[in-house]
PDB file of C-alpha atoms in Angstrom:
ATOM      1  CA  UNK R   1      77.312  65.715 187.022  1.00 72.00           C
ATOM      2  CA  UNK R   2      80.087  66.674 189.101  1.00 81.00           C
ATOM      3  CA  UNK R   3      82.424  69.425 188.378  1.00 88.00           C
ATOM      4  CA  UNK R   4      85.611  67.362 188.256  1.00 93.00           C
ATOM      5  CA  UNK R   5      85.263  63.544 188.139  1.00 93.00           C
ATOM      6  CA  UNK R   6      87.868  60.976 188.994  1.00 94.00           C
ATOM      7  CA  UNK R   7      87.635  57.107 189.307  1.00 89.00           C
ATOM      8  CA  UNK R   8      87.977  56.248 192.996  1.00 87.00           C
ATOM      9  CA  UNK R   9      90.000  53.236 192.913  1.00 87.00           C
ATOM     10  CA  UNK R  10      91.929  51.750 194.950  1.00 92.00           C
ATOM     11  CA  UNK R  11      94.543  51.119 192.621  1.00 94.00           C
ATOM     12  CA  UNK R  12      97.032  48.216 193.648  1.00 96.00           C
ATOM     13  CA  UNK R  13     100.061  48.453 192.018  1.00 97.00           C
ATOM     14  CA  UNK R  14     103.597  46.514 192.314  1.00 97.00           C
ATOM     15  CA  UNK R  15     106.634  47.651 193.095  1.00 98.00           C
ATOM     16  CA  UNK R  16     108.146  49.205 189.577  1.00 97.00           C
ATOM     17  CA  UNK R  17     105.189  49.172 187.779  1.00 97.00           C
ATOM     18  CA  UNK R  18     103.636  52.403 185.977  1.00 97.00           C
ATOM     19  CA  UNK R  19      99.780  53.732 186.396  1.00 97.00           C
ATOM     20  CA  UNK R  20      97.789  56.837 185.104  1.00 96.00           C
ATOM     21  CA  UNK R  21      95.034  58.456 186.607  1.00 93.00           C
ATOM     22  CA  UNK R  22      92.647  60.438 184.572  1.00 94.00           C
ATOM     23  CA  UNK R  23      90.131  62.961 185.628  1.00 95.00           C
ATOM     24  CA  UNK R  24      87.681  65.028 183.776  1.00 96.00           C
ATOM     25  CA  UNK R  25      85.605  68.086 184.087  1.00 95.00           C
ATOM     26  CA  UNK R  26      82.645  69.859 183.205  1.00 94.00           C
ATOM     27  CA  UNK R  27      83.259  73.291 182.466  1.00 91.00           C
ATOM     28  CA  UNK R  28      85.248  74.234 179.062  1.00 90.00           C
ATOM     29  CA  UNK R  29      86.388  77.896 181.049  1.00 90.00           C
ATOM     30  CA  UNK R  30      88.480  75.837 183.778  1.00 89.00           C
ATOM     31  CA  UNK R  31      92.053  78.207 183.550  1.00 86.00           C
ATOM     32  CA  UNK R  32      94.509  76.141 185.634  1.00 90.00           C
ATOM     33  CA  UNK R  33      94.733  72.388 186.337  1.00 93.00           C
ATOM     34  CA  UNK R  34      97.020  70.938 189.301  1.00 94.00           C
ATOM     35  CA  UNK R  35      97.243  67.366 191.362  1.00 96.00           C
ATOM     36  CA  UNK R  36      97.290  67.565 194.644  1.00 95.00           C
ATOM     37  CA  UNK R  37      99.264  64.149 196.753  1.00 96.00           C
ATOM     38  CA  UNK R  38      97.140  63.425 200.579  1.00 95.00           C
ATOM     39  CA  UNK R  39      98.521  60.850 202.664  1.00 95.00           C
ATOM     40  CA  UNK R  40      96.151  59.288 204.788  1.00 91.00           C
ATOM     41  CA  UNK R  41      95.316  61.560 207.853  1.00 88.00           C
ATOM     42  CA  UNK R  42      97.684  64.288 206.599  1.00 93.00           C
ATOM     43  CA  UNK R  43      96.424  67.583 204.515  1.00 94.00           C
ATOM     44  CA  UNK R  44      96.592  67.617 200.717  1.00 94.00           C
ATOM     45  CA  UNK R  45      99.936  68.729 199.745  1.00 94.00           C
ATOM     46  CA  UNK R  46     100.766  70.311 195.624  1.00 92.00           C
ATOM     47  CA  UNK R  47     102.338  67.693 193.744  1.00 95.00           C
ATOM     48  CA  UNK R  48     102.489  69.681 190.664  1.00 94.00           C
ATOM     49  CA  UNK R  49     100.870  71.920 188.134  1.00 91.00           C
ATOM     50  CA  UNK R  50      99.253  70.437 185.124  1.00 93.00           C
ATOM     51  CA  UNK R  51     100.425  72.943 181.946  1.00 86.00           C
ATOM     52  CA  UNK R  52      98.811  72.966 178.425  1.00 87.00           C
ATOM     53  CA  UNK R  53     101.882  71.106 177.186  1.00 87.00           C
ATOM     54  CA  UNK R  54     102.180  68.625 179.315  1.00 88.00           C
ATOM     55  CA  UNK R  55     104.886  68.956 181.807  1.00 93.00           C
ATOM     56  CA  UNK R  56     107.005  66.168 184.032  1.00 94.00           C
ATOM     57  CA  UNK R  57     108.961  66.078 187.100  1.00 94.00           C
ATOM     58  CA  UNK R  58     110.900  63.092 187.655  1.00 96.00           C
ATOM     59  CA  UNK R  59     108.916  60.102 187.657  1.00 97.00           C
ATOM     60  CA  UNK R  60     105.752  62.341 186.820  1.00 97.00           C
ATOM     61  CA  UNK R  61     103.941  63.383 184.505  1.00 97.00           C
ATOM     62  CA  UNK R  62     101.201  65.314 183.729  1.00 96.00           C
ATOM     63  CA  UNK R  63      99.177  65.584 180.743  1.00 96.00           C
ATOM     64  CA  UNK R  64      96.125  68.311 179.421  1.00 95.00           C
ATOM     65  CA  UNK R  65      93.615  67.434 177.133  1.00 94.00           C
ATOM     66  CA  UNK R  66      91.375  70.485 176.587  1.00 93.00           C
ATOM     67  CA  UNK R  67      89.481  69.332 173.488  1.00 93.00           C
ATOM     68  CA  UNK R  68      88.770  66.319 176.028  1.00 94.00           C
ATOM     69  CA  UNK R  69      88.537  68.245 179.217  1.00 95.00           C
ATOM     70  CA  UNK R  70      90.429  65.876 181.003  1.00 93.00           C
ATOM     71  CA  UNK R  71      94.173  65.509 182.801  1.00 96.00           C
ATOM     72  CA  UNK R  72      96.768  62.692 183.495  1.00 96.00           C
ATOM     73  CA  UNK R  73      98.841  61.890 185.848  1.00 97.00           C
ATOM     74  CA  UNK R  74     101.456  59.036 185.125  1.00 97.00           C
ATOM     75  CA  UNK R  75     103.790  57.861 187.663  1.00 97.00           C
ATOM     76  CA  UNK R  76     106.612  55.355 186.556  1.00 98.00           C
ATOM     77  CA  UNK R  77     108.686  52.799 188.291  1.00 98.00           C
ATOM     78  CA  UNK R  78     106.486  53.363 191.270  1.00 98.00           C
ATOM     79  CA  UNK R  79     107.270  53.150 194.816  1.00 98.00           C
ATOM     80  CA  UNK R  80     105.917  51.897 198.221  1.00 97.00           C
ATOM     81  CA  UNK R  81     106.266  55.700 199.260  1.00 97.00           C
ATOM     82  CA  UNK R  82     103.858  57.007 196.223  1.00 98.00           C
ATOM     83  CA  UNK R  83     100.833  55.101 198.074  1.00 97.00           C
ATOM     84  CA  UNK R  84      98.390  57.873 198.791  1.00 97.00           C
ATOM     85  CA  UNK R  85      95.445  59.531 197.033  1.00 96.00           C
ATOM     86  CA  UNK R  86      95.806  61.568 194.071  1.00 97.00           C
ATOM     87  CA  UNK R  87      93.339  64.474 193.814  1.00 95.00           C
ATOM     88  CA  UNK R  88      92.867  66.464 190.738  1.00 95.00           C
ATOM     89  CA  UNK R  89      92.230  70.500 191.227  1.00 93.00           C
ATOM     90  CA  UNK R  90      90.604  72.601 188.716  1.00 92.00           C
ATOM     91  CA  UNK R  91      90.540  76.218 188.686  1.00 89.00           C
ATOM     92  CA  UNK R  92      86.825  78.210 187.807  1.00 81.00           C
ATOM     93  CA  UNK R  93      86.926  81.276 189.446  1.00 76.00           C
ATOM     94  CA  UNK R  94      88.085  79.331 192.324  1.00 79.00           C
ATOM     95  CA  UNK R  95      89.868  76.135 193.059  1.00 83.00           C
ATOM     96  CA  UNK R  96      87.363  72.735 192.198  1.00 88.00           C
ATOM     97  CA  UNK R  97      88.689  69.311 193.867  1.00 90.00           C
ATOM     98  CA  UNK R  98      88.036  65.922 192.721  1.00 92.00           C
ATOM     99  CA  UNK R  99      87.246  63.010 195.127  1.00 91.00           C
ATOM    100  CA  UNK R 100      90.446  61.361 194.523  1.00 94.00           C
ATOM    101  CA  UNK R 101      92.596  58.039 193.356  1.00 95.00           C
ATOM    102  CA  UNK R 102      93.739  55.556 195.562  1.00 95.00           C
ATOM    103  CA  UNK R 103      97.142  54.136 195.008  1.00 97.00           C
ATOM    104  CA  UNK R 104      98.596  51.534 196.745  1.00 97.00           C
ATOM    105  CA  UNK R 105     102.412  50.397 195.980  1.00 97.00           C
ATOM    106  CA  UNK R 106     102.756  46.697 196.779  1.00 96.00           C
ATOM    107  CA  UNK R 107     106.202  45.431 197.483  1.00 95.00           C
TER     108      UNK R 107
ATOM    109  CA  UNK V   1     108.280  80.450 207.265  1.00 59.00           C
ATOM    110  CA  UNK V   2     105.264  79.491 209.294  1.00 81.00           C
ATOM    111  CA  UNK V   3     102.342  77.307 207.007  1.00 93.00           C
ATOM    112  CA  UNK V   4      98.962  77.784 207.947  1.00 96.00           C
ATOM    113  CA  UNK V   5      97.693  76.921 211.079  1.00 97.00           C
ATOM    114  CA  UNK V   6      94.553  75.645 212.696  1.00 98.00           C
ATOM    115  CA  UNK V   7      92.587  75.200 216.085  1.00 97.00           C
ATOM    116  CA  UNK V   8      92.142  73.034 217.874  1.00 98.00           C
ATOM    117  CA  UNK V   9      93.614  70.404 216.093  1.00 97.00           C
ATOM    118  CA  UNK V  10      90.759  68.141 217.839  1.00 97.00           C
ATOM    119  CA  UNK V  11      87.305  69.529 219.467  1.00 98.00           C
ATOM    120  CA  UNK V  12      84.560  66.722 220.590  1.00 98.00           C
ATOM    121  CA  UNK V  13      81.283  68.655 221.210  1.00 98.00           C
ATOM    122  CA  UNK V  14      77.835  67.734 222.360  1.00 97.00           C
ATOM    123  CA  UNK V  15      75.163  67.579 219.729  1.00 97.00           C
ATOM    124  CA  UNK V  16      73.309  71.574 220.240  1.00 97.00           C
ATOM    125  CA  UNK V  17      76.623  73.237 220.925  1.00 98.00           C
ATOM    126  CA  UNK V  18      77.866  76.065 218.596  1.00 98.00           C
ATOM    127  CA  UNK V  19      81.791  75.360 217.937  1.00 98.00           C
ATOM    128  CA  UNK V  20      84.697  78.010 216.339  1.00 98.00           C
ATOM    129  CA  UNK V  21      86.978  76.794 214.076  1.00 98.00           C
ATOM    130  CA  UNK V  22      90.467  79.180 213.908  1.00 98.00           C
ATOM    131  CA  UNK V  23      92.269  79.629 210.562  1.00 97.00           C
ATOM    132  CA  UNK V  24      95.583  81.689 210.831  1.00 96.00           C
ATOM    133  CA  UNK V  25      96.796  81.659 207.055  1.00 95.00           C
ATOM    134  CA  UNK V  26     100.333  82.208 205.798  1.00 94.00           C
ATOM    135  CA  UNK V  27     100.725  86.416 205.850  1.00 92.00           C
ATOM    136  CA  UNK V  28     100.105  87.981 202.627  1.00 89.00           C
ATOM    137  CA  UNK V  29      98.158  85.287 201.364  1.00 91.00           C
ATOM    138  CA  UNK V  30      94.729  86.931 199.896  1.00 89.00           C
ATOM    139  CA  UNK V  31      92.910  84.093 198.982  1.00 91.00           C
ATOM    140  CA  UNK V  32      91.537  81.932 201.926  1.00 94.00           C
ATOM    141  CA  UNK V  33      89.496  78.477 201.725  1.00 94.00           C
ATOM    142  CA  UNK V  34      87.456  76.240 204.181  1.00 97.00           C
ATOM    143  CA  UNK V  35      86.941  72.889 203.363  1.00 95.00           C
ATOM    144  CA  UNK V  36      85.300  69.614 205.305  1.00 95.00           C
ATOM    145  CA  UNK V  37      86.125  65.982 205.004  1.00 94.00           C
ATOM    146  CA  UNK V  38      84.616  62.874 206.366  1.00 91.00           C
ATOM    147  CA  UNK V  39      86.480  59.753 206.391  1.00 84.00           C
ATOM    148  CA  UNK V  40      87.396  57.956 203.351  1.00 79.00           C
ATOM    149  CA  UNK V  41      85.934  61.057 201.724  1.00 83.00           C
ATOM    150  CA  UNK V  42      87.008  63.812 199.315  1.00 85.00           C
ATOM    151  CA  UNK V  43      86.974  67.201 200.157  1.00 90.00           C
ATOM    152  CA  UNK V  44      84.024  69.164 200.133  1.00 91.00           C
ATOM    153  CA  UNK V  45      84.341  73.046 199.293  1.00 91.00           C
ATOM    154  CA  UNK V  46      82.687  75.590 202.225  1.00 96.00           C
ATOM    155  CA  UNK V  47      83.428  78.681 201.851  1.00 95.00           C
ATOM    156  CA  UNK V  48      86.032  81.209 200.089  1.00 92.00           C
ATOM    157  CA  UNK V  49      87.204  84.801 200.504  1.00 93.00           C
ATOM    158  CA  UNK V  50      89.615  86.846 198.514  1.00 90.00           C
ATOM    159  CA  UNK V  51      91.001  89.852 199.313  1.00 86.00           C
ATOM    160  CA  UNK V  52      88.010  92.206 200.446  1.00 85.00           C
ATOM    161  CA  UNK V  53      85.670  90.819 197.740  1.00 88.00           C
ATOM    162  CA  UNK V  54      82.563  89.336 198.909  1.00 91.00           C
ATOM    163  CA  UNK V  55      82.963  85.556 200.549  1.00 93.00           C
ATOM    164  CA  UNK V  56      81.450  82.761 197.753  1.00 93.00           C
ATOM    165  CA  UNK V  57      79.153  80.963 200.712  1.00 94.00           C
ATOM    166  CA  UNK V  58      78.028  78.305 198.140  1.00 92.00           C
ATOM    167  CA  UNK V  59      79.388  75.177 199.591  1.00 93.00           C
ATOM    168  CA  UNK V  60      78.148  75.867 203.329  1.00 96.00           C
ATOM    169  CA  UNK V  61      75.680  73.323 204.031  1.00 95.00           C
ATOM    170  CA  UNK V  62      73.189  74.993 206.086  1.00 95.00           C
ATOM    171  CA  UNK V  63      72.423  78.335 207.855  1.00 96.00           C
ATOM    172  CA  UNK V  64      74.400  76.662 210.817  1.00 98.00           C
ATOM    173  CA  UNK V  65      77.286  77.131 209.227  1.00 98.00           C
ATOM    174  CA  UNK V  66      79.038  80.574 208.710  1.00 97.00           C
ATOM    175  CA  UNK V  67      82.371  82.051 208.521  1.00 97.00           C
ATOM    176  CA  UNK V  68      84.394  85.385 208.650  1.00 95.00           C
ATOM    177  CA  UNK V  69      87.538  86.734 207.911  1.00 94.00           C
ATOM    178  CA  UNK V  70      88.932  90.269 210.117  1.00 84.00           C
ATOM    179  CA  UNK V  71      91.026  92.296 208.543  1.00 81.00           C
ATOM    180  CA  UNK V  72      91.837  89.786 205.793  1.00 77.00           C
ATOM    181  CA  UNK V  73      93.980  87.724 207.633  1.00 90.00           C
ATOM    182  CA  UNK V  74      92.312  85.022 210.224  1.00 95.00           C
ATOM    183  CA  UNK V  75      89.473  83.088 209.414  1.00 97.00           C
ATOM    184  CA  UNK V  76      86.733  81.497 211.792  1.00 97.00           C
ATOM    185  CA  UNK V  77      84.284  78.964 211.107  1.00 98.00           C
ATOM    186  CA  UNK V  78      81.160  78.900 213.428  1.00 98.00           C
ATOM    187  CA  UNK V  79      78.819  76.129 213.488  1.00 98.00           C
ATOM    188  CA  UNK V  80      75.881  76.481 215.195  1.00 98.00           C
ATOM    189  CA  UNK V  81      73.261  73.842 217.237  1.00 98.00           C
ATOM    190  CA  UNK V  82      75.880  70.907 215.677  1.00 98.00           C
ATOM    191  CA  UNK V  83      74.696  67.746 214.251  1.00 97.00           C
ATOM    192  CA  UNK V  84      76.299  64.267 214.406  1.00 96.00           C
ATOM    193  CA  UNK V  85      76.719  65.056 210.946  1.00 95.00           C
ATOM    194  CA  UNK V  86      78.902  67.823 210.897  1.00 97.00           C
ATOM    195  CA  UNK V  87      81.424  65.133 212.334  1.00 97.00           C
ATOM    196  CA  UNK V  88      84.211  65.679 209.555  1.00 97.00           C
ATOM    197  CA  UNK V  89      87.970  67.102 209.455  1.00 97.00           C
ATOM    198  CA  UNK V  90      87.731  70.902 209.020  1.00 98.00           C
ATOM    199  CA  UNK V  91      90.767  72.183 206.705  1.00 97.00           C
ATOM    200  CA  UNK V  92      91.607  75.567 206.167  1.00 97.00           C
ATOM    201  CA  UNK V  93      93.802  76.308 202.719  1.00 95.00           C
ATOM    202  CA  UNK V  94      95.130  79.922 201.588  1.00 93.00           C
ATOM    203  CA  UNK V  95      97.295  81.349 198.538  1.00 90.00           C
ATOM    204  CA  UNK V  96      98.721  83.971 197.286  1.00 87.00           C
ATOM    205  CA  UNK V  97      96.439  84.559 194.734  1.00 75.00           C
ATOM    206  CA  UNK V  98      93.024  83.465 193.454  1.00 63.00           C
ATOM    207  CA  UNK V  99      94.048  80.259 191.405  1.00 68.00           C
ATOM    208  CA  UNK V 100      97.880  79.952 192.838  1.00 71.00           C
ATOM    209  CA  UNK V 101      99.530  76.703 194.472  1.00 82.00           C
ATOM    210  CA  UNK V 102      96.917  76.171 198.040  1.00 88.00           C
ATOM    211  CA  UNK V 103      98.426  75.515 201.181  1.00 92.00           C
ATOM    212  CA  UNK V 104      96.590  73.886 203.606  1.00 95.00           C
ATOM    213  CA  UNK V 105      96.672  73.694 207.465  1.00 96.00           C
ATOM    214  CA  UNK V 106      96.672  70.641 209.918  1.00 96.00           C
ATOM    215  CA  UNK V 107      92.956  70.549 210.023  1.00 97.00           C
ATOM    216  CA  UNK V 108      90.683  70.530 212.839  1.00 98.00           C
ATOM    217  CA  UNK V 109      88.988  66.956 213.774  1.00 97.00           C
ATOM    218  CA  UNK V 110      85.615  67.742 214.791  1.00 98.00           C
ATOM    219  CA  UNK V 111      83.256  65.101 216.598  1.00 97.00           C
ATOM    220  CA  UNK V 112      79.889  65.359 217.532  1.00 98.00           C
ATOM    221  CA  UNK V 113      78.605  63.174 219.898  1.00 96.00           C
TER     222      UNK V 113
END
Protein backbone atom coordinates (compact mmCIF):
# COMPACT_ATOMS: atom_id res chain seq x y z
CA UNK A 1 0.00 0.00 0.00
CA UNK A 2 1.34 3.27 -0.69
CA UNK A 3 2.24 5.77 1.86
CA UNK A 4 -0.12 8.52 0.74
CA UNK A 5 -2.84 7.60 -1.81
CA UNK A 6 -4.78 9.93 -4.03
CA UNK A 7 -7.29 9.22 -6.91
CA UNK A 8 -5.59 10.23 -10.16
CA UNK A 9 -8.31 11.73 -12.04
CA UNK A 10 -8.54 13.81 -14.42
CA UNK A 11 -11.17 15.74 -12.99
CA UNK A 12 -13.21 17.95 -15.57
CA UNK A 13 -14.87 20.55 -14.04
CA UNK A 14 -16.96 23.75 -15.36
CA UNK A 15 -16.41 27.01 -14.97
CA UNK A 16 -17.97 27.93 -11.25
CA UNK A 17 -18.41 24.68 -10.15
CA UNK A 18 -16.88 23.26 -6.72
CA UNK A 19 -14.68 19.82 -6.36
CA UNK A 20 -12.79 18.07 -3.42
CA UNK A 21 -9.96 15.97 -3.57
CA UNK A 22 -9.26 13.51 -0.88
CA UNK A 23 -6.13 11.67 -0.08
CA UNK A 24 -5.24 9.21 2.53
CA UNK A 25 -2.32 7.71 4.26
CA UNK A 26 -0.87 4.92 5.94
CA UNK A 27 0.95 5.85 8.86
CA UNK A 28 -1.10 7.16 12.10
CA UNK A 29 2.52 9.22 13.23
CA UNK A 30 2.30 11.54 9.96
CA UNK A 31 2.94 15.28 11.97
CA UNK A 32 2.19 17.81 9.19
CA UNK A 33 -0.09 17.63 6.13
CA UNK A 34 0.22 20.28 3.12
CA UNK A 35 -1.05 20.42 -0.81
CA UNK A 36 1.22 21.21 -3.05
CA UNK A 37 -0.35 23.08 -6.80
CA UNK A 38 2.16 21.76 -10.21
CA UNK A 39 1.32 23.17 -13.40
CA UNK A 40 2.19 21.12 -16.16
CA UNK A 41 6.02 21.31 -16.89
CA UNK A 42 6.56 23.71 -13.96
CA UNK A 43 7.88 22.52 -10.27
CA UNK A 44 5.39 21.86 -7.48
CA UNK A 45 4.70 25.04 -5.81
CA UNK A 46 2.94 25.17 -1.68
CA UNK A 47 -0.56 25.91 -2.00
CA UNK A 48 -1.18 25.67 1.61
CA UNK A 49 -0.81 23.88 4.88
CA UNK A 50 -3.42 21.45 5.95
CA UNK A 51 -4.00 22.25 10.05
CA UNK A 52 -5.86 19.93 12.53
CA UNK A 53 -8.78 22.36 12.35
CA UNK A 54 -9.24 22.75 9.12
CA UNK A 55 -8.07 25.95 7.70
CA UNK A 56 -9.15 28.08 4.31
CA UNK A 57 -7.72 30.62 2.13
CA UNK A 58 -9.98 32.18 -0.19
CA UNK A 59 -11.62 29.84 -2.36
CA UNK A 60 -9.76 26.92 -0.41
CA UNK A 61 -10.06 24.82 1.87
CA UNK A 62 -8.49 22.29 3.59
CA UNK A 63 -9.73 19.72 5.82
CA UNK A 64 -7.86 16.89 8.46
CA UNK A 65 -9.34 13.84 9.37
CA UNK A 66 -6.95 12.00 11.71
CA UNK A 67 -9.31 9.33 13.06
CA UNK A 68 -9.63 8.76 9.11
CA UNK A 69 -6.12 9.51 8.10
CA UNK A 70 -7.13 11.38 5.29
CA UNK A 71 -7.17 15.33 3.96
CA UNK A 72 -9.39 17.58 1.69
CA UNK A 73 -8.96 19.98 -0.44
CA UNK A 74 -12.14 21.93 -1.70
CA UNK A 75 -11.92 24.57 -4.21
CA UNK A 76 -15.15 26.69 -4.95
CA UNK A 77 -16.37 28.70 -7.83
CA UNK A 78 -13.47 27.30 -9.74
CA UNK A 79 -11.51 28.80 -12.42
CA UNK A 80 -9.85 28.05 -15.84
CA UNK A 81 -6.54 29.16 -13.97
CA UNK A 82 -6.97 26.37 -11.02
CA UNK A 83 -6.37 23.57 -13.85
CA UNK A 84 -3.30 21.77 -12.63
CA UNK A 85 -2.51 18.79 -10.40
CA UNK A 86 -3.07 18.79 -6.83
CA UNK A 87 -0.53 16.77 -4.80
CA UNK A 88 -0.99 15.93 -1.24
CA UNK A 89 2.38 16.01 1.13
CA UNK A 90 2.66 14.19 4.29
CA UNK A 91 5.24 14.65 6.78
CA UNK A 92 7.04 11.16 8.55
CA UNK A 93 10.27 12.06 9.46
CA UNK A 94 10.46 13.52 6.11
CA UNK A 95 8.20 14.94 3.50
CA UNK A 96 5.84 11.84 1.65
CA UNK A 97 4.14 12.99 -1.82
CA UNK A 98 1.14 11.62 -3.35
CA UNK A 99 0.82 10.96 -7.13
CA UNK A 100 -1.56 13.68 -7.63
CA UNK A 101 -5.25 15.02 -8.92
CA UNK A 102 -5.88 16.25 -12.15
CA UNK A 103 -8.11 19.20 -12.51
CA UNK A 104 -9.21 20.61 -15.46
CA UNK A 105 -11.49 23.96 -15.45
CA UNK A 106 -13.71 23.93 -18.54
CA UNK A 107 -15.03 27.23 -19.70
CA UNK B 1 15.87 36.42 -2.75
CA UNK B 2 17.27 33.81 -5.07
CA UNK B 3 14.95 30.18 -5.08
CA UNK B 4 16.77 27.19 -5.64
CA UNK B 5 18.51 26.52 -8.59
CA UNK B 6 19.44 23.66 -10.83
CA UNK B 7 21.83 22.43 -13.72
CA UNK B 8 21.56 22.08 -16.53
CA UNK B 9 18.15 22.73 -16.94
CA UNK B 10 18.39 20.03 -19.93
CA UNK B 11 21.32 17.25 -20.38
CA UNK B 12 20.73 14.44 -23.28
CA UNK B 13 23.35 11.69 -22.61
CA UNK B 14 24.32 8.47 -24.29
CA UNK B 15 23.17 5.30 -22.65
CA UNK B 16 26.83 4.20 -20.40
CA UNK B 17 27.63 7.79 -19.56
CA UNK B 18 27.82 8.89 -15.86
CA UNK B 19 25.89 12.43 -15.62
CA UNK B 20 26.01 15.28 -12.47
CA UNK B 21 23.09 16.81 -11.51
CA UNK B 22 23.80 20.49 -9.54
CA UNK B 23 21.48 21.56 -6.69
CA UNK B 24 22.29 25.12 -5.28
CA UNK B 25 19.51 25.47 -2.48
CA UNK B 26 18.18 28.69 -0.97
CA UNK B 27 21.13 29.68 1.89
CA UNK B 28 20.31 28.61 5.27
CA UNK B 29 18.05 26.07 4.23
CA UNK B 30 19.14 22.68 6.21
CA UNK B 31 16.98 20.31 4.82
CA UNK B 32 17.70 19.31 1.12
CA UNK B 33 15.61 16.80 -1.22
CA UNK B 34 16.13 15.04 -4.66
CA UNK B 35 13.33 13.88 -6.39
CA UNK B 36 12.67 12.25 -10.14
CA UNK B 37 9.66 12.45 -12.36
CA UNK B 38 8.71 10.84 -15.56
CA UNK B 39 6.02 12.20 -17.60
CA UNK B 40 2.52 12.16 -16.56
CA UNK B 41 4.05 10.84 -13.35
CA UNK B 42 4.18 11.76 -9.65
CA UNK B 43 7.16 12.40 -7.95
CA UNK B 44 9.30 9.83 -6.77
CA UNK B 45 11.45 10.51 -3.48
CA UNK B 46 15.60 9.92 -3.98
CA UNK B 47 17.38 11.00 -1.55
CA UNK B 48 17.38 13.50 1.62
CA UNK B 49 19.92 15.24 3.85
CA UNK B 50 19.48 17.43 6.84
CA UNK B 51 21.80 19.37 8.40
CA UNK B 52 24.98 17.07 9.00
CA UNK B 53 22.82 14.03 9.88
CA UNK B 54 23.31 11.07 7.82
CA UNK B 55 21.57 11.26 4.07
CA UNK B 56 18.13 8.79 4.10
CA UNK B 57 19.35 6.96 0.58
CA UNK B 58 16.06 4.93 0.56
CA UNK B 59 14.43 6.10 -2.55
CA UNK B 60 17.67 5.82 -4.87
CA UNK B 61 16.93 3.22 -7.27
CA UNK B 62 20.09 1.50 -7.78
CA UNK B 63 23.83 1.63 -6.83
CA UNK B 64 24.06 3.94 -10.00
CA UNK B 65 22.63 6.45 -8.35
CA UNK B 66 24.31 8.53 -5.51
CA UNK B 67 24.40 11.92 -4.16
CA UNK B 68 26.36 14.38 -1.85
CA UNK B 69 26.04 17.45 -0.20
CA UNK B 70 29.65 19.78 0.70
CA UNK B 71 29.55 21.76 3.36
CA UNK B 72 25.76 21.58 3.69
CA UNK B 73 24.94 23.75 1.08
CA UNK B 74 25.11 22.31 -2.76
CA UNK B 75 23.92 19.12 -3.67
CA UNK B 76 25.03 16.76 -6.65
CA UNK B 77 23.39 13.88 -8.03
CA UNK B 78 25.65 11.36 -9.96
CA UNK B 79 24.30 8.71 -12.04
CA UNK B 80 26.41 6.30 -13.22
CA UNK B 81 26.51 3.83 -16.67
CA UNK B 82 22.73 5.59 -17.38
CA UNK B 83 19.84 3.68 -18.58
CA UNK B 84 17.05 4.76 -20.97
CA UNK B 85 15.25 4.53 -17.89
CA UNK B 86 16.65 7.03 -15.83
CA UNK B 87 15.02 9.39 -18.56
CA UNK B 88 12.89 11.55 -15.99
CA UNK B 89 12.89 15.36 -14.71
CA UNK B 90 15.39 15.59 -11.81
CA UNK B 91 14.03 18.20 -9.07
CA UNK B 92 15.89 19.38 -6.31
CA UNK B 93 13.61 20.86 -3.16
CA UNK B 94 15.13 22.42 0.21
CA UNK B 95 13.61 24.05 3.54
CA UNK B 96 14.31 25.54 6.33
CA UNK B 97 13.65 22.86 8.44
CA UNK B 98 12.90 19.13 8.42
CA UNK B 99 9.01 19.21 7.78
CA UNK B 100 8.76 23.18 6.76
CA UNK B 101 7.08 24.66 3.46
CA UNK B 102 9.68 22.83 0.34
CA UNK B 103 10.87 24.88 -2.30
CA UNK B 104 11.75 23.39 -5.29
CA UNK B 105 14.11 24.28 -8.23
CA UNK B 106 13.52 24.38 -12.10
CA UNK B 107 14.46 20.80 -12.46
CA UNK B 108 16.86 19.21 -14.67
CA UNK B 109 15.34 17.26 -17.89
CA UNK B 110 17.42 14.34 -18.30
CA UNK B 111 17.31 12.07 -21.57
CA UNK B 112 18.95 9.07 -22.28
CA UNK B 113 19.26 8.02 -25.57
Amino acid sequence: RKEVEQDPGPFNVPEGATVAFNCTYSNSASQSFFWYRQDCRKEPKLLMSVYSSGNEDGRFTAQLNRASQYISLLIRDSKLSDSATYLCVVTTGKLIFGQGTTLQVKP
Amino acid sequence: GAGVSQSPSNKVTEKGKDVELRCDPISGHTALYWYRQSLGQGLEFLIYFQGNSAPDKSGLPSDRFSAERTGGSVSTLTIQRTQQEDSAVYLCASSAYTVGEQYFGPGTRLTVT
